[in-house]
Amino acid sequence: MARALTLARIVLLVVVACAVLAGCRKSDSSKETQPTDSQSKPSSDANGVSDKAPLFSDITKATGIDFVHAAASTVRDHPTKHYYPDIMAGGVCAFDADNDGWIDLYFTNGSHPDLCATSQYDCRDRFYRRNAAGSFVDETDASGLGHTGYSMGCAVADIDNDGDLDLYVTAYGQDVLYRNDGDGTFTDITKSSGVDNAEWSASVSFLDYDVDGWLDVYVTNYVDYTEAVTCRDAAGRFDFCGPKSSPGVADVLYRNKGDGTFEDKSIAARIAAVSYAGLGVVSGDLDGDGWPDIYVANDADPNLLWINQKDGTFVEEALMRGAAYNAGGEAEAGMGIAHGDPDNDTRIDLFVTHLIGETNTFYRNIGNGDFDDETAITRLGVASLDLTGFGTAMFDADLDGHADLAVANGAVKRRATPLDNRTDFWSDYAEPNLFFHNLGDARFAQPTPPTSLSQSLGTSRSLLPVDIDRDGDLDVIITNIDHPPHVYQTNAPNGNHWLAVRAVTADGMRDAIGATVEVVFNQSERRTSWVAPPGGYQSGGESVVHFGLGSAADFQSLEVIWPGGQRERFGGGKANRTINVQQGTGTIVVPAGSPG
Amino acid sequence: MKIPQRCTWVRTIVLLAILTKPTLSGQPDIDLSSVEPQVRQAIESAHQHALQNPSAPDAWGRYGMLLDAHGFAAIAIDAYATARQHAPRDMRWPYYTAVLLQDRDATAALSHYQAALAIKADYAPAHVRFARLLLRLGREEEALRHFRTARDLDPESAVVHLGIGQLFLARGDMEDARVSLEKAVALQPGNSAAHAALARLCRRTGDRDAALQHARAARLSVGTFMIEDPLHFEVQKMGLRIGSFLRRGALYRQQGKLADAIAEYQRALEFNPDDAHVHASLALVSLDQNRPREALSHTNKALELLPQIRGQHALRAQALMKLNQLDQAEESALRACDEDPDSPGYLFLLGTIRVQKRDLQRALPSLARAVELDPDHLQRRITLARTLLAMQKSHDATKHLESATTIAPRNVDAWRLLGLARMQSSDWLEAEEALRTAVELGARDEIVDRAWATSLQKLGRFNEAVKHLEDSLKRSGSDEVANDLAWLLATCPNDDIRQGMRALELAQRITQSPAGRTPARLDTLAASYAEVGRFEDAVRTIDEAIHALPTGENSTDSAYTARRELYRASKPYRSGNGH
């Protein structure tokens, strides 16, 4: 039944697409093809623009989400027990699990297995389905989800090209892979799939690195920690360990064989050659050759930039491309990664969050896969000095046409000066989050007065922009250690327009992860984004591309560079809607200077 | 819970810290309940002392430094402010405040640096730290000015040249960047940040090979060297935690002050005798001091306390190698390689141990892989070449030694071995060139002298060979050199070169003692006798040489026998087929 529903939906999509195409077909074959409107979505706000203020509203209570992250360190209340995984944990995935058009949520729960076995705490990961009334209901049991291990983060993508999103959960221990059965239920296929990563893993990036049509999996592994290792702060008090207390572990790359199984290609692809403390990861075409590359943030080790060699292997070139160290030549404590194009030069830049005492770092893509640390120019650094950043995302919150930036913060060591005057275990680690508004020239500023997103204190980890209410702007979910998550509804200013693009593969079965989408509006303005799941730290979601168009109520064209490098153009249309573009239905664009 | 805007909050704290008087209660206004006893005691005592001497800047300063060293930033700033009130001309208090704030609130740190430099403008480390802060704030011109001042004050500081180079690189001023960065590398060859910046620069200027080379060097280098800041080191010295002792010990070790390093580590052990990292550090410094037994004891203890601690198997292997316990050393080296299979250092260690075990066949792959992973490491390449030479693989050895002379064109050892490798391949012309270079660069050992003279002889340049051997003999007085010279003077086909009597004199001198009557020297003596016409003595002596030959030296035996026939026929060596 589940498969039938999915197929029915796909058939509908194809029919709609064909109808639109037929309607637009002209005798002149050079005319650009119109993208298709997506299946009608249950949005209540047709133009997607709201005049509500302020920019973010904390709607956590209203969502009905009652999840509270459990952390063993707190519960044990023992001065020596600072379980290292606790301080790194807490992911969220936001995706339409049951194909009803609405976003559902999955939260990872990172508690110590002994604790889970003996206490009253519910240590399971939790799955919330959005119901018709617009609130979220815990359906962990019914869904077949709810991993009970020491979970860290999660990611979603369609690994079997059946049109629904499957779920990967990273853990301190064995990772878990769930197949979406299409009806909102999931099956644990870890064993049969060959995914056997038992290291302490953090984040996942799905990519089709060999461009064979099947999504492969890159998993960052952190350190080889055991509980025997204890650490203290500068005054000698027990505290959480840092990455140098334990050896780093090589990341892992699983190749999707297309038959429901994966093979570990870490060694063959040369990924296994480096054993660093990996945390955040993103993938996409960074050097402009059309093939997906991989960028990894490592904690206190140089970051990695794996350049795809198009033969199943990668070469690590972060150092000489300027993306391994900051401008001072220092390896920083890389946690999360945001990617985007805040300077609107059509090249994807990178932003990496770091430890207190270090700034977060903005790596500007200057072309050809080379980067410059332009943190000072963007003014993103100084505000982060006294904070430890984790989850981060670049997204156009106010839809003004320029990507903004948000960071989830929370200390990993007891703060020298606590910011939270409560006296519970985590108050020493609590920090405010950050939101930066793009001033339009790739310089950023924190709004005054600060947004609610940057006012609440917590030990935050994942940060995920996702259009929960399907109103066109991206809302934000932030997880907090030992506390409930925060859900912020974004209220983009009235008058700003948007466009969401779902770029799908030639067979229409799944999102074309690894593609790059460029939209042209106001006749000549271009905005660029990867087709990639959001979330550069232990989180994941749908790979829908969101553009803010400012005052432009329509757009002139779209261009998509598909994985492998082929570029196609699609015609323009009205803004404030989600459109589908399918590989092979546009007009192929041959870049100037190319043979043929 | 809601808080006011963060920047406002930090500024408020800083402002309060500077403007308000410190707490005058008996206890510091911090929770010290879970702090280690020695830290708590020291802080409380310093606080009491400050309270008893409220106008004494050093008392407040010391209290601040103790707090600073143990992570109590806000109250440390408070104490520094009080110290500054009472000693406004003491640079330390604004400087320490600035350093403390630099990584927390960059804007607030600015005025403190300015105040510190207004008091003492000739302190280079303060200029460097201030320049870095200004860079963070995007104030490049001012940063450059302070870097340049620091360079004027301390022209040999790699960190200063690095900062200037990085700044130029960020501006796209490639040539100026290159000059500064190369200077930094010249001053500190292991500075990873300088190599990283040069890798970027070379890639952007199209020199991919150099970019790769610098990228490799950056990865394999120790790290970014911190600026030496004796003033701020006084704060670090206040640290009473094990981590503080470890940091100071590492710094002393880096400066070559091994006794000071050990003193720091021993103090750490007083607080916790079971800290694996302290034992690991002591193992390292014991090896530096060539005390392998102590190193072994500490590394064993470190591994017992924390089996997954990194680097200990390698240290253990080194200690065991020094103690000549080679099987155990090899086992530890293998475990180190398991820990990090691509560590050139560990692979080299394993190879070296196998060389010591005379297991060259198994040593070779480890050494070769170590060189492959770190091609610019001279010593490893030379050791690999030496091993190849010992295995008679002179062609491969030559390749590595040619690379070595490219990496380090003035390295005597590389040229010396290259000459020997080429000799082994009978490439006499190239051998002579390499050996001559070695001598020109200062090689003054007997082996080079003899090898060079041999090459010269093979090239027919007998005059030069004689002159070189005469010089060498004067310098070293070596019997082996005398033997070579005597042989040449007795047997040279060139009549102008041969000097029978001089040869005989030398040969007799080196065969006077029973230990000197080796087959080779007797052979020379016999040739000398023959050259001066004393054929009976020649026959008797060559017979003695034949008897002295170890069994199995068949080819030499037959050569000597042939000479005996020559001498019996009253013919000198030169008349035979030997030439």
mmCIF file of N, CA, C and O in Angstrom, chain B residues 86-125:
data_model
loop_
_atom_site.group_PDB
_atom_site.id
_atom_site.type_symbol
_atom_site.label_atom_id
_atom_site.label_comp_id
_atom_site.label_asym_id
_atom_site.label_seq_id
_atom_site.Cartn_x
_atom_site.Cartn_y
_atom_site.Cartn_z
ATOM 1 N N HIS B 86 46.476 51.112 41.690
ATOM 2 C CA HIS B 86 47.575 51.435 42.608
ATOM 3 C C HIS B 86 48.930 51.522 41.919
ATOM 4 O O HIS B 86 49.885 51.989 42.531
ATOM 5 N N ALA B 87 49.019 51.049 40.703
ATOM 6 C CA ALA B 87 50.300 51.131 39.975
ATOM 7 C C ALA B 87 50.011 51.427 38.519
ATOM 8 O O ALA B 87 50.130 50.566 37.647
ATOM 9 N N PRO B 88 49.623 52.666 38.242
ATOM 10 C CA PRO B 88 49.183 52.985 36.870
ATOM 11 C C PRO B 88 50.304 52.912 35.839
ATOM 12 O O PRO B 88 50.025 52.904 34.641
ATOM 13 N N ARG B 89 51.568 52.859 36.252
ATOM 14 C CA ARG B 89 52.665 52.807 35.288
ATOM 15 C C ARG B 89 53.198 51.390 35.104
ATOM 16 O O ARG B 89 54.229 51.183 34.474
ATOM 17 N N ASP B 90 52.545 50.425 35.684
ATOM 18 C CA ASP B 90 52.975 49.035 35.527
ATOM 19 C C ASP B 90 52.224 48.435 34.337
ATOM 20 O O ASP B 90 50.991 48.310 34.349
ATOM 21 N N MET B 91 52.982 48.090 33.323
ATOM 22 C CA MET B 91 52.368 47.599 32.081
ATOM 23 C C MET B 91 51.578 46.307 32.281
ATOM 24 O O MET B 91 50.632 46.020 31.554
ATOM 25 N N ARG B 92 51.999 45.500 33.261
ATOM 26 C CA ARG B 92 51.451 44.144 33.370
ATOM 27 C C ARG B 92 49.933 44.126 33.503
ATOM 28 O O ARG B 92 49.264 43.298 32.877
ATOM 29 N N TRP B 93 49.393 45.041 34.300
ATOM 30 C CA TRP B 93 47.966 44.892 34.621
ATOM 31 C C TRP B 93 47.072 45.161 33.416
ATOM 32 O O TRP B 93 46.175 44.350 33.145
ATOM 33 N N PRO B 94 47.282 46.245 32.674
ATOM 34 C CA PRO B 94 46.458 46.371 31.456
ATOM 35 C C PRO B 94 46.780 45.286 30.427
ATOM 36 O O PRO B 94 45.901 44.830 29.693
ATOM 37 N N TYR B 95 48.052 44.863 30.402
ATOM 38 C CA TYR B 95 48.434 43.852 29.409
ATOM 39 C C TYR B 95 47.753 42.514 29.705
ATOM 40 O O TYR B 95 47.168 41.890 28.823
ATOM 41 N N TYR B 96 47.815 42.098 30.966
ATOM 42 C CA TYR B 96 47.163 40.831 31.317
ATOM 43 C C TYR B 96 45.654 40.912 31.074
ATOM 44 O O TYR B 96 45.030 39.946 30.631
ATOM 45 N N THR B 97 45.102 42.060 31.365
ATOM 46 C CA THR B 97 43.663 42.237 31.121
ATOM 47 C C THR B 97 43.367 42.104 29.630
ATOM 48 O O THR B 97 42.404 41.432 29.226
ATOM 49 N N ALA B 98 44.212 42.729 28.818
ATOM 50 C CA ALA B 98 44.005 42.679 27.369
ATOM 51 C C ALA B 98 44.083 41.243 26.859
ATOM 52 O O ALA B 98 43.232 40.800 26.080
ATOM 53 N N VAL B 99 45.098 40.510 27.316
ATOM 54 C CA VAL B 99 45.257 39.126 26.852
ATOM 55 C C VAL B 99 44.053 38.291 27.274
ATOM 56 O O VAL B 99 43.543 37.464 26.514
ATOM 57 N N LEU B 100 43.596 38.534 28.486
ATOM 58 C CA LEU B 100 42.441 37.798 29.002
ATOM 59 C C LEU B 100 41.184 38.087 28.184
ATOM 60 O O LEU B 100 40.373 37.201 27.915
ATOM 61 N N LEU B 101 41.036 39.334 27.786
ATOM 62 C CA LEU B 101 39.829 39.728 27.055
ATOM 63 C C LEU B 101 39.908 39.405 25.567
ATOM 64 O O LEU B 101 38.891 39.321 24.892
ATOM 65 N N GLN B 102 41.123 39.258 25.066
ATOM 66 C CA GLN B 102 41.308 39.118 23.619
ATOM 67 C C GLN B 102 40.429 38.022 23.009
ATOM 68 O O GLN B 102 39.866 38.191 21.946
ATOM 69 N N ASP B 103 40.326 36.907 23.715
ATOM 70 C CA ASP B 103 39.545 35.798 23.180
ATOM 71 C C ASP B 103 38.121 35.780 23.714
ATOM 72 O O ASP B 103 37.411 34.779 23.570
ATOM 73 N N ARG B 104 37.729 36.856 24.359
ATOM 74 C CA ARG B 104 36.362 36.891 24.875
ATOM 75 C C ARG B 104 35.590 38.081 24.320
ATOM 76 O O ARG B 104 34.483 37.937 23.823
ATOM 77 N N ASP B 105 36.196 39.226 24.438
ATOM 78 C CA ASP B 105 35.544 40.429 23.942
ATOM 79 C C ASP B 105 36.611 41.308 23.292
ATOM 80 O O ASP B 105 37.281 42.090 23.965
ATOM 81 N N ALA B 106 36.759 41.114 22.007
ATOM 82 C CA ALA B 106 37.862 41.740 21.284
ATOM 83 C C ALA B 106 37.822 43.257 21.408
ATOM 84 O O ALA B 106 38.856 43.907 21.585
ATOM 85 N N THR B 107 36.633 43.815 21.328
ATOM 86 C CA THR B 107 36.522 45.275 21.370
ATOM 87 C C THR B 107 36.991 45.808 22.719
ATOM 88 O O THR B 107 37.706 46.813 22.789
ATOM 89 N N ALA B 108 36.610 45.105 23.769
ATOM 90 C CA ALA B 108 36.991 45.560 25.108
ATOM 91 C C ALA B 108 38.503 45.455 25.316
ATOM 92 O O ALA B 108 39.082 46.229 26.080
ATOM 93 N N ALA B 109 39.131 44.504 24.633
ATOM 94 C CA ALA B 109 40.576 44.311 24.823
ATOM 95 C C ALA B 109 41.388 45.465 24.238
ATOM 96 O O ALA B 109 42.497 45.742 24.691
ATOM 97 N N LEU B 110 40.833 46.138 23.246
ATOM 98 C CA LEU B 110 41.588 47.180 22.525
ATOM 99 C C LEU B 110 42.219 48.216 23.444
ATOM 100 O O LEU B 110 43.420 48.474 23.393
ATOM 101 N N SER B 111 41.388 48.798 24.299
ATOM 102 C CA SER B 111 41.875 49.922 25.107
ATOM 103 C C SER B 111 42.951 49.448 26.083
ATOM 104 O O SER B 111 43.843 50.216 26.446
ATOM 105 N N HIS B 112 42.865 48.187 26.492
ATOM 106 C CA HIS B 112 43.863 47.678 27.436
ATOM 107 C C HIS B 112 45.219 47.499 26.756
ATOM 108 O O HIS B 112 46.258 47.760 27.358
ATOM 109 N N TYR B 113 45.190 47.043 25.513
ATOM 110 C CA TYR B 113 46.460 46.968 24.771
ATOM 111 C C TYR B 113 47.050 48.361 24.585
ATOM 112 O O TYR B 113 48.253 48.574 24.743
ATOM 113 N N GLN B 114 46.169 49.282 24.234
ATOM 114 C CA GLN B 114 46.664 50.653 24.022
ATOM 115 C C GLN B 114 47.296 51.197 25.302
ATOM 116 O O GLN B 114 48.365 51.805 25.270
ATOM 117 N N ALA B 115 46.647 50.917 26.429
ATOM 118 C CA ALA B 115 47.172 51.393 27.713
ATOM 119 C C ALA B 115 48.515 50.727 28.016
ATOM 120 O O ALA B 115 49.470 51.391 28.449
ATOM 121 N N ALA B 116 48.593 49.437 27.769
ATOM 122 C CA ALA B 116 49.832 48.695 28.056
ATOM 123 C C ALA B 116 50.968 49.225 27.189
ATOM 124 O O ALA B 116 52.081 49.457 27.680
ATOM 125 N N LEU B 117 50.695 49.429 25.908
ATOM 126 C CA LEU B 117 51.754 49.885 25.001
ATOM 127 C C LEU B 117 52.113 51.357 25.237
ATOM 128 O O LEU B 117 53.223 51.780 24.920
ATOM 129 N N ALA B 118 51.181 52.095 25.806
ATOM 130 C CA ALA B 118 51.504 53.480 26.151
ATOM 131 C C ALA B 118 52.532 53.507 27.282
ATOM 132 O O ALA B 118 53.364 54.410 27.374
ATOM 133 N N ILE B 119 52.476 52.501 28.129
ATOM 134 C CA ILE B 119 53.439 52.428 29.238
ATOM 135 C C ILE B 119 54.774 51.876 28.747
ATOM 136 O O ILE B 119 55.835 52.350 29.116
ATOM 137 N N LYS B 120 54.702 50.838 27.903
ATOM 138 C CA LYS B 120 55.944 50.192 27.458
ATOM 139 C C LYS B 120 55.795 49.843 25.978
ATOM 140 O O LYS B 120 55.240 48.796 25.625
ATOM 141 N N ALA B 121 56.301 50.744 25.156
ATOM 142 C CA ALA B 121 56.079 50.605 23.707
ATOM 143 C C ALA B 121 57.060 49.649 23.049
ATOM 144 O O ALA B 121 56.898 49.288 21.887
ATOM 145 N N ASP B 122 58.082 49.210 23.781
ATOM 146 C CA ASP B 122 59.113 48.396 23.132
ATOM 147 C C ASP B 122 58.989 46.911 23.475
ATOM 148 O O ASP B 122 59.969 46.176 23.413
ATOM 149 N N TYR B 123 57.790 46.490 23.844
ATOM 150 C CA TYR B 123 57.605 45.077 24.163
ATOM 151 C C TYR B 123 56.962 44.378 22.957
ATOM 152 O O TYR B 123 55.751 44.495 22.713
ATOM 153 N N ALA B 124 57.786 43.668 22.195
ATOM 154 C CA ALA B 124 57.344 43.094 20.913
ATOM 155 C C ALA B 124 56.129 42.169 21.044
ATOM 156 O O ALA B 124 55.189 42.256 20.233
ATOM 157 N N PRO B 125 56.104 41.255 22.028
ATOM 158 C CA PRO B 125 54.950 40.352 22.096
ATOM 159 C C PRO B 125 53.623 41.090 22.210
ATOM 160 O O PRO B 125 52.608 40.648 21.664
#
